[in-house]
mmCIF file of C-alpha atoms and ligand atoms in Angstrom:
data_model
loop_
_atom_site.group_PDB
_atom_site.id
_atom_site.type_symbol
_atom_site.label_atom_id
_atom_site.label_comp_id
_atom_site.label_asym_id
_atom_site.label_seq_id
_atom_site.Cartn_x
_atom_site.Cartn_y
_atom_site.Cartn_z
ATOM 1 C CA UNK A 2 108.894 59.500 14.447
ATOM 2 C CA UNK A 3 106.896 57.213 12.089
ATOM 3 C CA UNK A 4 107.426 56.768 8.352
ATOM 4 C CA UNK A 5 104.765 59.267 7.495
ATOM 5 C CA UNK A 6 106.264 61.931 9.672
ATOM 6 C CA UNK A 7 109.700 61.375 8.279
ATOM 7 C CA UNK A 8 108.320 61.811 4.764
ATOM 8 C CA UNK A 9 106.611 65.014 5.798
ATOM 9 C CA UNK A 10 109.767 66.284 7.395
ATOM 10 C CA UNK A 11 111.773 65.572 4.229
ATOM 11 C CA UNK A 12 109.159 67.326 2.113
ATOM 12 C CA UNK A 13 109.395 70.307 4.381
ATOM 13 C CA UNK A 14 113.138 70.311 4.219
ATOM 14 C CA UNK A 15 113.080 70.367 0.417
ATOM 15 C CA UNK A 16 110.663 73.286 0.384
ATOM 16 C CA UNK A 17 112.783 75.125 2.871
ATOM 17 C CA UNK A 18 115.906 74.827 0.786
ATOM 18 C CA UNK A 19 114.002 75.959 -2.300
ATOM 19 C CA UNK A 20 112.155 78.893 -0.789
ATOM 20 C CA UNK A 21 113.410 81.735 1.304
ATOM 21 C CA UNK A 22 111.558 80.616 4.442
ATOM 22 C CA UNK A 23 113.333 78.987 7.360
ATOM 23 C CA UNK A 24 113.372 75.193 7.643
ATOM 24 C CA UNK A 25 111.455 75.138 10.901
ATOM 25 C CA UNK A 26 108.422 77.017 9.691
ATOM 26 C CA UNK A 27 108.254 75.008 6.482
ATOM 27 C CA UNK A 28 108.293 71.769 8.438
ATOM 28 C CA UNK A 29 105.525 73.042 10.629
ATOM 29 C CA UNK A 30 103.344 74.318 7.827
ATOM 30 C CA UNK A 31 103.676 71.651 5.232
ATOM 31 C CA UNK A 32 102.396 68.483 6.949
ATOM 32 C CA UNK A 33 99.209 70.181 8.009
ATOM 33 C CA UNK A 34 98.301 71.106 4.466
ATOM 34 C CA UNK A 35 98.994 67.639 3.098
ATOM 35 C CA UNK A 36 97.149 65.792 5.811
ATOM 36 C CA UNK A 37 94.151 68.023 5.226
ATOM 37 C CA UNK A 38 94.209 67.123 1.547
ATOM 38 C CA UNK A 39 94.648 63.370 1.936
ATOM 39 C CA UNK A 40 92.505 63.116 5.054
ATOM 40 C CA UNK A 41 94.286 59.928 6.118
ATOM 41 C CA UNK A 42 97.417 58.799 7.864
ATOM 42 C CA UNK A 43 97.207 61.788 10.157
ATOM 43 C CA UNK A 44 95.769 60.053 13.230
ATOM 44 C CA UNK A 45 99.136 59.450 14.843
ATOM 45 C CA UNK A 46 100.118 63.045 14.297
ATOM 46 C CA UNK A 47 97.022 65.046 15.269
ATOM 47 C CA UNK A 48 95.801 62.790 18.027
ATOM 48 C CA UNK A 49 92.837 64.376 19.760
ATOM 49 C CA UNK A 50 93.571 65.363 23.316
ATOM 50 C CA UNK A 51 90.789 65.952 25.820
ATOM 51 C CA UNK A 52 90.935 69.490 27.159
ATOM 52 C CA UNK A 53 90.909 68.170 30.704
ATOM 53 C CA UNK A 54 94.088 66.178 29.993
ATOM 54 C CA UNK A 55 95.973 69.136 28.594
ATOM 55 C CA UNK A 56 98.321 70.438 31.278
ATOM 56 C CA UNK A 57 101.001 72.463 29.498
ATOM 57 C CA UNK A 58 104.005 73.509 31.550
ATOM 58 C CA UNK A 59 105.563 76.874 30.985
ATOM 59 C CA UNK A 60 109.069 76.745 29.533
ATOM 60 C CA UNK A 61 109.674 80.368 30.407
ATOM 61 C CA UNK A 62 112.779 81.060 32.475
ATOM 62 C CA UNK A 63 111.830 84.036 34.628
ATOM 63 C CA UNK A 64 112.453 84.910 38.283
ATOM 64 C CA UNK A 65 110.186 83.361 40.877
ATOM 65 C CA UNK A 66 109.876 85.338 44.086
ATOM 66 C CA UNK A 67 108.571 83.597 47.162
ATOM 67 C CA UNK A 68 106.643 85.949 49.440
ATOM 68 C CA UNK A 69 105.881 83.930 52.574
ATOM 69 C CA UNK A 70 104.513 86.879 54.565
ATOM 70 C CA UNK A 71 102.671 90.036 53.649
ATOM 71 C CA UNK A 72 104.985 93.050 53.787
ATOM 72 C CA UNK A 73 102.587 94.599 56.334
ATOM 73 C CA UNK A 74 99.930 93.116 58.621
ATOM 74 C CA UNK A 75 96.860 92.328 56.579
ATOM 75 C CA UNK A 76 93.131 92.289 57.091
ATOM 76 C CA UNK A 77 91.609 89.608 54.916
ATOM 77 C CA UNK A 78 88.340 91.389 54.343
ATOM 78 C CA UNK A 79 86.673 88.534 52.493
ATOM 79 C CA UNK A 80 86.619 85.033 53.956
ATOM 80 C CA UNK A 81 84.105 82.301 54.613
ATOM 81 C CA UNK A 82 85.128 80.681 57.866
ATOM 82 C CA UNK A 83 81.537 79.689 58.462
ATOM 83 C CA UNK A 84 78.202 79.856 56.744
ATOM 84 C CA UNK A 85 74.587 78.874 57.223
ATOM 85 C CA UNK A 86 73.568 75.471 55.951
ATOM 86 C CA UNK A 87 69.956 74.594 55.246
ATOM 87 C CA UNK A 88 67.032 76.972 55.546
ATOM 88 C CA UNK A 89 63.992 77.651 57.672
ATOM 89 C CA UNK A 90 63.824 75.603 60.871
ATOM 90 C CA UNK A 91 66.701 73.326 59.835
ATOM 91 C CA UNK A 92 69.184 76.172 59.229
ATOM 92 C CA UNK A 93 72.369 75.799 61.225
ATOM 93 C CA UNK A 94 75.856 77.286 61.482
ATOM 94 C CA UNK A 95 78.585 75.347 59.693
ATOM 95 C CA UNK A 96 82.133 76.168 60.789
ATOM 96 C CA UNK A 97 84.526 75.302 57.960
ATOM 97 C CA UNK A 98 87.505 75.387 60.317
ATOM 98 C CA UNK A 99 88.320 75.847 63.969
ATOM 99 C CA UNK A 100 90.054 78.913 65.386
ATOM 100 C CA UNK A 101 92.982 76.663 66.292
ATOM 101 C CA UNK A 102 93.311 75.690 62.620
ATOM 102 C CA UNK A 103 93.037 79.215 61.288
ATOM 103 C CA UNK A 104 95.365 81.061 63.656
ATOM 104 C CA UNK A 105 98.701 79.394 62.771
ATOM 105 C CA UNK A 106 98.113 80.099 59.071
ATOM 106 C CA UNK A 107 97.233 83.703 59.887
ATOM 107 C CA UNK A 108 100.351 84.107 62.019
ATOM 108 C CA UNK A 109 102.628 82.618 59.368
ATOM 109 C CA UNK A 110 101.109 84.771 56.628
ATOM 110 C CA UNK A 111 100.958 88.017 58.628
ATOM 111 C CA UNK A 112 97.157 88.107 58.464
ATOM 112 C CA UNK A 113 96.147 90.136 61.496
ATOM 113 C CA UNK A 114 92.370 89.819 61.084
ATOM 114 C CA UNK A 115 90.035 87.612 59.094
ATOM 115 C CA UNK A 116 86.565 88.908 58.305
ATOM 116 C CA UNK A 117 84.038 86.083 58.180
ATOM 117 C CA UNK A 118 81.453 87.620 55.873
ATOM 118 C CA UNK A 119 78.877 84.830 55.984
ATOM 119 C CA UNK A 120 78.002 85.088 59.650
ATOM 120 C CA UNK A 121 74.288 84.492 59.195
ATOM 121 C CA UNK A 122 71.338 86.189 60.853
ATOM 122 C CA UNK A 123 69.244 86.118 64.019
ATOM 123 C CA UNK A 124 70.237 83.523 66.618
ATOM 124 C CA UNK A 125 72.609 81.842 64.133
ATOM 125 C CA UNK A 126 74.603 85.059 63.845
ATOM 126 C CA UNK A 127 74.910 85.154 67.613
ATOM 127 C CA UNK A 128 76.278 81.616 67.554
ATOM 128 C CA UNK A 129 78.836 82.560 64.872
ATOM 129 C CA UNK A 130 79.973 85.634 66.777
ATOM 130 C CA UNK A 131 80.268 83.667 69.992
ATOM 131 C CA UNK A 132 82.536 81.142 68.322
ATOM 132 C CA UNK A 133 84.750 83.378 66.175
ATOM 133 C CA UNK A 134 84.713 86.971 67.258
ATOM 134 C CA UNK A 135 83.981 87.123 70.955
ATOM 135 C CA UNK A 136 86.989 85.107 72.199
ATOM 136 C CA UNK A 137 89.432 86.954 69.895
ATOM 137 C CA UNK A 138 87.961 90.178 68.566
ATOM 138 C CA UNK A 139 91.431 91.354 67.523
ATOM 139 C CA UNK A 140 91.731 88.393 65.103
ATOM 140 C CA UNK A 141 88.220 87.586 63.859
ATOM 141 C CA UNK A 142 85.395 89.849 62.714
ATOM 142 C CA UNK A 143 81.929 88.642 61.747
ATOM 143 C CA UNK A 144 79.407 90.198 59.342
ATOM 144 C CA UNK A 145 75.669 89.573 59.285
ATOM 145 C CA UNK A 146 73.446 88.677 56.333
ATOM 146 C CA UNK A 147 69.835 89.515 55.502
ATOM 147 C CA UNK A 148 67.151 87.138 56.727
ATOM 148 C CA UNK A 149 65.693 86.548 53.277
ATOM 149 C CA UNK A 150 63.306 83.832 54.443
ATOM 150 C CA UNK A 151 61.247 86.614 56.029
ATOM 151 C CA UNK A 152 60.735 88.552 52.803
ATOM 152 C CA UNK A 153 57.262 87.048 52.410
ATOM 153 C CA UNK A 154 56.130 88.796 55.597
ATOM 154 C CA UNK A 155 54.410 92.177 55.236
ATOM 155 C CA UNK A 156 56.588 94.018 57.757
ATOM 156 C CA UNK A 157 59.818 92.752 56.215
ATOM 157 C CA UNK A 158 61.390 96.161 55.450
ATOM 158 C CA UNK A 159 61.250 97.298 59.089
ATOM 159 C CA UNK A 160 61.991 93.816 60.414
ATOM 160 C CA UNK A 161 65.186 93.673 58.314
ATOM 161 C CA UNK A 162 66.271 97.146 59.425
ATOM 162 C CA UNK A 163 65.742 96.126 63.055
ATOM 163 C CA UNK A 164 67.790 92.977 62.435
ATOM 164 C CA UNK A 165 70.727 95.154 61.429
ATOM 165 C CA UNK A 166 70.495 97.027 64.685
ATOM 166 C CA UNK A 167 70.290 93.841 66.735
ATOM 167 C CA UNK A 168 73.208 92.357 64.736
ATOM 168 C CA UNK A 169 75.214 95.425 65.653
ATOM 169 C CA UNK A 170 74.357 94.909 69.315
ATOM 170 C CA UNK A 171 75.538 91.292 69.062
ATOM 171 C CA UNK A 172 78.842 92.595 67.696
ATOM 172 C CA UNK A 173 78.536 92.185 63.912
ATOM 173 C CA UNK A 174 80.737 94.721 62.138
ATOM 174 C CA UNK A 175 79.138 94.790 58.704
ATOM 175 C CA UNK A 176 76.509 93.420 56.333
ATOM 176 C CA UNK A 177 77.209 90.868 53.620
ATOM 177 C CA UNK A 178 75.100 90.568 50.481
ATOM 178 C CA UNK A 179 75.671 87.404 48.446
ATOM 179 C CA UNK A 180 74.891 87.297 44.754
ATOM 180 C CA UNK A 181 71.689 85.471 45.676
ATOM 181 C CA UNK A 182 70.206 88.981 45.663
ATOM 182 C CA UNK A 183 69.531 89.611 41.978
ATOM 183 C CA UNK A 184 70.151 86.043 40.829
ATOM 184 C CA UNK A 185 68.429 83.594 43.216
ATOM 185 C CA UNK A 186 66.099 85.299 45.674
ATOM 186 C CA UNK A 187 62.511 85.312 44.400
ATOM 187 C CA UNK A 188 59.234 86.790 45.601
ATOM 188 C CA UNK A 189 58.281 83.603 47.462
ATOM 189 C CA UNK A 190 61.952 83.055 48.358
ATOM 190 C CA UNK A 191 62.551 80.183 45.910
ATOM 191 C CA UNK A 192 59.693 80.760 43.463
ATOM 192 C CA UNK A 193 58.091 83.684 41.693
ATOM 193 C CA UNK A 194 59.826 86.641 40.108
ATOM 194 C CA UNK A 195 63.436 87.471 40.917
ATOM 195 C CA UNK A 196 63.725 90.238 43.521
ATOM 196 C CA UNK A 197 65.670 93.212 42.194
ATOM 197 C CA UNK A 198 68.800 94.451 43.943
ATOM 198 C CA UNK A 199 67.327 97.942 44.230
ATOM 199 C CA UNK A 200 63.933 96.726 45.469
ATOM 200 C CA UNK A 201 62.696 99.415 47.848
ATOM 201 C CA UNK A 202 61.891 96.897 50.561
ATOM 202 C CA UNK A 203 65.611 96.864 51.340
ATOM 203 C CA UNK A 204 65.961 100.638 51.680
ATOM 204 C CA UNK A 205 65.530 100.650 55.476
ATOM 205 C CA UNK A 206 68.201 97.913 55.699
ATOM 206 C CA UNK A 207 70.759 99.918 53.677
ATOM 207 C CA UNK A 208 69.987 102.998 55.780
ATOM 208 C CA UNK A 209 70.321 101.058 59.046
ATOM 209 C CA UNK A 210 73.724 99.741 57.949
ATOM 210 C CA UNK A 211 74.856 103.316 57.338
ATOM 211 C CA UNK A 212 73.420 104.568 60.612
ATOM 212 C CA UNK A 213 75.271 101.865 62.565
ATOM 213 C CA UNK A 214 78.493 102.355 60.606
ATOM 214 C CA UNK A 215 78.400 98.857 59.218
ATOM 215 C CA UNK A 216 79.985 98.636 55.760
ATOM 216 C CA UNK A 217 78.008 96.633 53.210
ATOM 217 C CA UNK A 218 80.072 93.976 51.436
ATOM 218 C CA UNK A 219 78.081 93.402 48.289
ATOM 219 C CA UNK A 220 78.634 90.732 45.671
ATOM 220 C CA UNK A 221 76.659 91.504 42.550
ATOM 221 C CA UNK A 222 76.857 89.703 39.247
ATOM 222 C CA UNK A 223 79.796 87.543 38.175
ATOM 223 C CA UNK A 224 82.288 87.199 35.314
ATOM 224 C CA UNK A 225 80.731 88.135 31.981
ATOM 225 C CA UNK A 226 81.326 84.634 30.630
ATOM 226 C CA UNK A 227 78.805 83.302 33.184
ATOM 227 C CA UNK A 228 76.083 85.154 31.267
ATOM 228 C CA UNK A 229 77.017 83.571 27.941
ATOM 229 C CA UNK A 230 76.443 80.058 26.591
ATOM 230 C CA UNK A 231 78.807 77.426 27.981
ATOM 231 C CA UNK A 232 80.239 76.594 24.576
ATOM 232 C CA UNK A 233 83.591 76.439 22.801
ATOM 233 C CA UNK A 234 83.842 80.220 22.674
ATOM 234 C CA UNK A 235 83.425 80.608 26.416
ATOM 235 C CA UNK A 236 86.770 81.419 28.056
ATOM 236 C CA UNK A 237 85.534 79.900 31.324
ATOM 237 C CA UNK A 238 84.258 76.714 29.731
ATOM 238 C CA UNK A 239 85.974 74.428 32.221
ATOM 239 C CA UNK A 240 84.867 76.447 35.240
ATOM 240 C CA UNK A 241 81.242 76.508 34.086
ATOM 241 C CA UNK A 242 81.400 72.862 33.126
ATOM 242 C CA UNK A 243 82.540 72.043 36.658
ATOM 243 C CA UNK A 244 79.897 74.342 38.206
ATOM 244 C CA UNK A 245 76.875 74.388 35.841
ATOM 245 C CA UNK A 246 74.821 76.197 38.493
ATOM 246 C CA UNK A 247 77.122 79.209 38.094
ATOM 247 C CA UNK A 248 75.760 79.837 34.598
ATOM 248 C CA UNK A 249 73.274 82.685 34.398
ATOM 249 C CA UNK A 250 72.701 82.385 30.690
ATOM 250 C CA UNK A 251 69.101 82.574 29.448
ATOM 251 C CA UNK A 252 66.043 81.858 31.617
ATOM 252 C CA UNK A 253 64.863 84.999 33.401
ATOM 253 C CA UNK A 254 68.306 86.137 34.521
ATOM 254 C CA UNK A 255 69.095 89.835 34.159
ATOM 255 C CA UNK A 256 72.202 90.807 32.230
ATOM 256 C CA UNK A 257 75.477 91.533 33.965
ATOM 257 C CA UNK A 258 75.047 95.243 33.235
ATOM 258 C CA UNK A 259 71.474 95.366 34.603
ATOM 259 C CA UNK A 260 72.763 93.926 37.873
ATOM 260 C CA UNK A 261 75.621 96.417 38.035
ATOM 261 C CA UNK A 262 73.331 99.352 37.364
ATOM 262 C CA UNK A 263 70.840 98.204 40.019
ATOM 263 C CA UNK A 264 73.695 98.060 42.541
ATOM 264 C CA UNK A 265 74.747 101.553 41.504
ATOM 265 C CA UNK A 266 71.242 102.889 42.137
ATOM 266 C CA UNK A 267 71.385 101.463 45.664
ATOM 267 C CA UNK A 268 74.781 103.065 46.299
ATOM 268 C CA UNK A 269 73.533 106.399 44.955
ATOM 269 C CA UNK A 270 70.359 106.272 47.048
ATOM 270 C CA UNK A 271 72.229 105.679 50.332
ATOM 271 C CA UNK A 272 75.189 108.050 50.368
ATOM 272 C CA UNK A 273 75.745 107.670 54.141
ATOM 273 C CA UNK A 274 76.247 103.918 53.777
ATOM 274 C CA UNK A 275 79.674 102.591 52.777
ATOM 275 C CA UNK A 276 79.573 99.860 50.125
ATOM 276 C CA UNK A 277 82.402 97.491 49.252
ATOM 277 C CA UNK A 278 81.747 95.986 45.815
ATOM 278 C CA UNK A 279 83.292 92.544 46.223
ATOM 279 C CA UNK A 280 85.428 90.924 43.522
ATOM 280 C CA UNK A 281 86.392 94.418 42.242
ATOM 281 C CA UNK A 282 82.740 94.945 41.255
ATOM 282 C CA UNK A 283 83.516 94.056 37.654
ATOM 283 C CA UNK A 284 87.142 92.975 37.405
ATOM 284 C CA UNK A 285 86.960 92.486 33.656
ATOM 285 C CA UNK A 286 86.032 96.086 33.020
ATOM 286 C CA UNK A 287 88.168 98.353 35.168
ATOM 287 C CA UNK A 288 87.258 101.353 33.020
ATOM 288 C CA UNK A 289 83.622 100.875 33.981
ATOM 289 C CA UNK A 290 84.376 100.278 37.668
ATOM 290 C CA UNK A 291 86.574 103.384 37.654
ATOM 291 C CA UNK A 292 83.613 105.422 36.424
ATOM 292 C CA UNK A 293 81.486 103.982 39.230
ATOM 293 C CA UNK A 294 84.143 104.819 41.846
ATOM 294 C CA UNK A 295 84.395 108.342 40.440
ATOM 295 C CA UNK A 296 80.636 108.755 40.632
ATOM 296 C CA UNK A 297 80.072 107.269 44.129
ATOM 297 C CA UNK A 298 82.421 108.368 46.924
ATOM 298 C CA UNK A 299 80.793 105.778 49.242
ATOM 299 C CA UNK A 300 81.890 102.909 46.993
ATOM 300 C CA UNK A 301 84.976 100.723 47.534
ATOM 301 C CA UNK A 302 86.130 97.386 46.101
ATOM 302 C CA UNK A 303 87.883 94.257 47.299
ATOM 303 C CA UNK A 304 90.080 92.030 45.137
ATOM 304 C CA UNK A 305 88.933 88.624 46.391
ATOM 305 C CA UNK A 306 89.081 85.748 43.914
ATOM 306 C CA UNK A 307 89.902 88.163 41.103
ATOM 307 C CA UNK A 308 93.682 88.326 40.929
ATOM 308 C CA UNK A 309 93.222 85.998 37.965
ATOM 309 C CA UNK A 310 91.544 88.932 36.219
ATOM 310 C CA UNK A 311 93.641 91.776 37.603
ATOM 311 C CA UNK A 312 96.848 89.868 36.946
ATOM 312 C CA UNK A 313 96.171 89.290 33.271
ATOM 313 C CA UNK A 314 95.872 93.051 32.728
ATOM 314 C CA UNK A 315 98.799 94.095 34.957
ATOM 315 C CA UNK A 316 99.393 97.530 33.467
ATOM 316 C CA UNK A 317 95.729 98.530 33.671
ATOM 317 C CA UNK A 318 95.494 97.021 37.148
ATOM 318 C CA UNK A 319 98.571 98.884 38.353
ATOM 319 C CA UNK A 320 97.086 102.222 37.241
ATOM 320 C CA UNK A 321 93.817 101.270 38.916
ATOM 321 C CA UNK A 322 95.627 100.636 42.219
ATOM 322 C CA UNK A 323 97.472 103.944 41.885
ATOM 323 C CA UNK A 324 94.326 105.926 41.320
ATOM 324 C CA UNK A 325 92.052 104.178 43.832
ATOM 325 C CA UNK A 326 94.637 103.238 46.462
ATOM 326 C CA UNK A 327 92.407 104.540 49.255
ATOM 327 C CA UNK A 328 89.417 102.442 48.209
ATOM 328 C CA UNK A 329 90.798 98.976 47.418
ATOM 329 C CA UNK A 330 90.692 96.284 50.117
ATOM 330 C CA UNK A 331 92.703 93.099 50.382
ATOM 331 C CA UNK A 332 90.540 89.969 50.441
ATOM 332 C CA UNK A 333 90.888 86.409 49.224
ATOM 333 C CA UNK A 334 87.501 84.666 49.483
ATOM 334 C CA UNK A 335 89.403 82.120 51.576
ATOM 335 C CA UNK A 336 87.294 79.075 52.355
ATOM 336 C CA UNK A 337 88.825 76.376 54.560
ATOM 337 C CA UNK A 338 88.799 73.027 52.763
ATOM 338 C CA UNK A 339 87.007 74.598 49.759
ATOM 339 C CA UNK A 340 88.358 71.929 47.469
ATOM 340 C CA UNK A 341 86.037 72.508 44.533
ATOM 341 C CA UNK A 342 87.215 76.107 44.198
ATOM 342 C CA UNK A 343 91.034 75.888 44.254
ATOM 343 C CA UNK A 344 91.333 79.673 43.926
ATOM 344 C CA UNK A 345 89.802 79.960 47.408
ATOM 345 C CA UNK A 346 91.348 77.214 49.529
ATOM 346 C CA UNK A 347 92.438 78.788 52.789
ATOM 347 C CA UNK A 348 96.102 78.084 53.434
ATOM 348 C CA UNK A 349 99.682 79.258 52.989
ATOM 349 C CA UNK A 350 99.719 78.783 49.242
ATOM 350 C CA UNK A 351 96.686 80.981 48.646
ATOM 351 C CA UNK A 352 98.161 83.936 50.519
ATOM 352 C CA UNK A 353 101.554 83.556 48.890
ATOM 353 C CA UNK A 354 99.989 83.910 45.448
ATOM 354 C CA UNK A 355 98.161 87.103 46.453
ATOM 355 C CA UNK A 356 101.317 88.559 47.996
ATOM 356 C CA UNK A 357 103.325 87.679 44.911
ATOM 357 C CA UNK A 358 100.759 89.411 42.721
ATOM 358 C CA UNK A 359 100.643 92.543 44.869
ATOM 359 C CA UNK A 360 104.297 92.852 45.869
ATOM 360 C CA UNK A 361 106.443 91.518 43.011
ATOM 361 C CA UNK A 362 106.882 92.065 39.311
ATOM 362 C CA UNK A 363 107.109 88.333 38.643
ATOM 363 C CA UNK A 364 105.756 87.233 35.304
ATOM 364 C CA UNK A 365 103.450 84.522 34.108
ATOM 365 C CA UNK A 366 102.576 82.566 37.234
ATOM 366 C CA UNK A 367 99.536 80.631 38.403
ATOM 367 C CA UNK A 368 96.776 82.593 40.097
ATOM 368 C CA UNK A 369 95.511 79.539 41.982
ATOM 369 C CA UNK A 370 97.130 76.509 43.583
ATOM 370 C CA UNK A 371 95.902 74.071 40.923
ATOM 371 C CA UNK A 372 97.315 72.077 38.008
ATOM 372 C CA UNK A 373 94.805 73.585 35.602
ATOM 373 C CA UNK A 374 93.944 77.260 36.139
ATOM 374 C CA UNK A 375 90.418 76.929 37.546
ATOM 375 C CA UNK A 376 88.939 80.220 36.340
ATOM 376 C CA UNK A 377 90.275 80.227 32.802
ATOM 377 C CA UNK A 378 93.453 79.043 31.080
ATOM 378 C CA UNK A 379 95.789 81.930 31.517
ATOM 379 C CA UNK A 380 98.464 83.072 33.946
ATOM 380 C CA UNK A 381 99.168 86.344 35.666
ATOM 381 C CA UNK A 382 101.787 89.054 36.226
ATOM 382 C CA UNK A 383 102.674 90.813 39.464
ATOM 383 C CA UNK A 384 102.045 94.535 39.824
ATOM 384 C CA UNK A 385 104.817 95.369 42.315
ATOM 385 C CA UNK A 386 102.968 97.930 44.431
ATOM 386 C CA UNK A 387 105.017 100.420 46.472
ATOM 387 C CA UNK A 388 104.958 100.265 50.277
ATOM 388 C CA UNK A 389 102.618 103.200 50.739
ATOM 389 C CA UNK A 390 99.907 101.559 48.628
ATOM 390 C CA UNK A 391 100.483 98.127 50.169
ATOM 391 C CA UNK A 392 99.886 99.507 53.667
ATOM 392 C CA UNK A 393 96.557 100.956 52.582
ATOM 393 C CA UNK A 394 95.373 97.938 50.627
ATOM 394 C CA UNK A 395 96.496 95.348 53.177
ATOM 395 C CA UNK A 396 95.222 97.117 56.252
ATOM 396 C CA UNK A 397 94.388 100.786 56.477
ATOM 397 C CA UNK A 398 91.455 100.977 54.063
ATOM 398 C CA UNK A 399 89.641 98.085 55.717
ATOM 399 C CA UNK A 400 90.522 99.318 59.226
ATOM 400 C CA UNK A 401 88.958 102.688 58.446
ATOM 401 C CA UNK A 402 85.718 101.137 57.157
ATOM 402 C CA UNK A 403 85.538 98.715 60.081
ATOM 403 C CA UNK A 404 86.116 101.494 62.592
ATOM 404 C CA UNK A 405 89.183 99.843 64.129
ATOM 405 C CA UNK A 406 90.838 102.189 66.570
ATOM 406 C CA UNK A 407 94.512 101.628 66.103
ATOM 407 C CA UNK A 408 95.537 100.821 62.568
ATOM 408 C CA UNK A 409 98.676 98.732 62.766
ATOM 409 C CA UNK A 410 100.667 99.226 59.667
ATOM 410 C CA UNK A 411 104.147 98.392 60.752
ATOM 411 C CA UNK A 412 105.751 95.213 62.038
HETATM 412 ZN ZN1 LIG B 14 82.950 85.182 48.862
#
């Protein structure tokens, strides 16, 4: 404590003995006012600290429950074990892990099946299925994706519908839509106007998915902060700063709500097709997503990469799970070696955090295995779901949508 601080402390102490306020609050309040007035001598006391260097540690003494395995076998409905790199003629399958790497983690964590959503299209999809699903169809399931590069061709609507059928024949169990639809895909693929989510050219594709009983896992929009300036008011400042390309502020981007409403029109137009709105649809506005679920019986949600949101509103989230327990799917967005998105790194730690959130009533813990919370500086609270809901969320809801014959919900 330097001379200045000691003087401040003494001043505070005098005030405290004079007034009715406690000594501690007077000490805290007084120096600030004086340093503001004098404008000097305060450097040692209010030293600027870069946000990135600020790593506060919680001093809270509360129970910590370790949940090494899911209470019931789980289907991780949302993973990226592989994806397509490059485009056009140079597109190729990238496997982010091997089966031999993935299986021990799955066994330790009681993950029965991983769904690799980004399985690709055409011959690349076949390659993905041959690597992941065909040798062990009881452990790995692969989804297909639209062949957007073909959108410039006049027969695209029928071509894309036919692709769904051929994907089904190859063994694909569902269709994945990345947020590139609505936010990246343009009329000439990378240039021109943005293609709308409810563009009618996709109608035959949505219908084909329904006809072949392939659920559509659809990621639309993103956290609301991604549509706002990356400034000091933005609660995801650090996340957007680390990933500037995730900002959809300005330019010709539609608003978050326009994207949501376009998705809703698609769901309404194709009632025979089952849609899973990924990332809870809009995890920051469960009242809105509840309305959507009430309106569209063919809509479901997964919780991938959003326990950071659900867990900071634990009472609202718990009611949401109660009410929609038949339509919420377990998923993590697990990406092997996905080091720049700590909330998604496939491994024991990731699953343990999800299980702790779902199964315990622990308080104020990290939603991602990272020193600084990567999606915003807050912590989360467990929602302690009962067994009956856990069975549905971990396994049964996904099994039903995927058409798996024998739901395993014990062991
Ligand atoms: Zn994902």
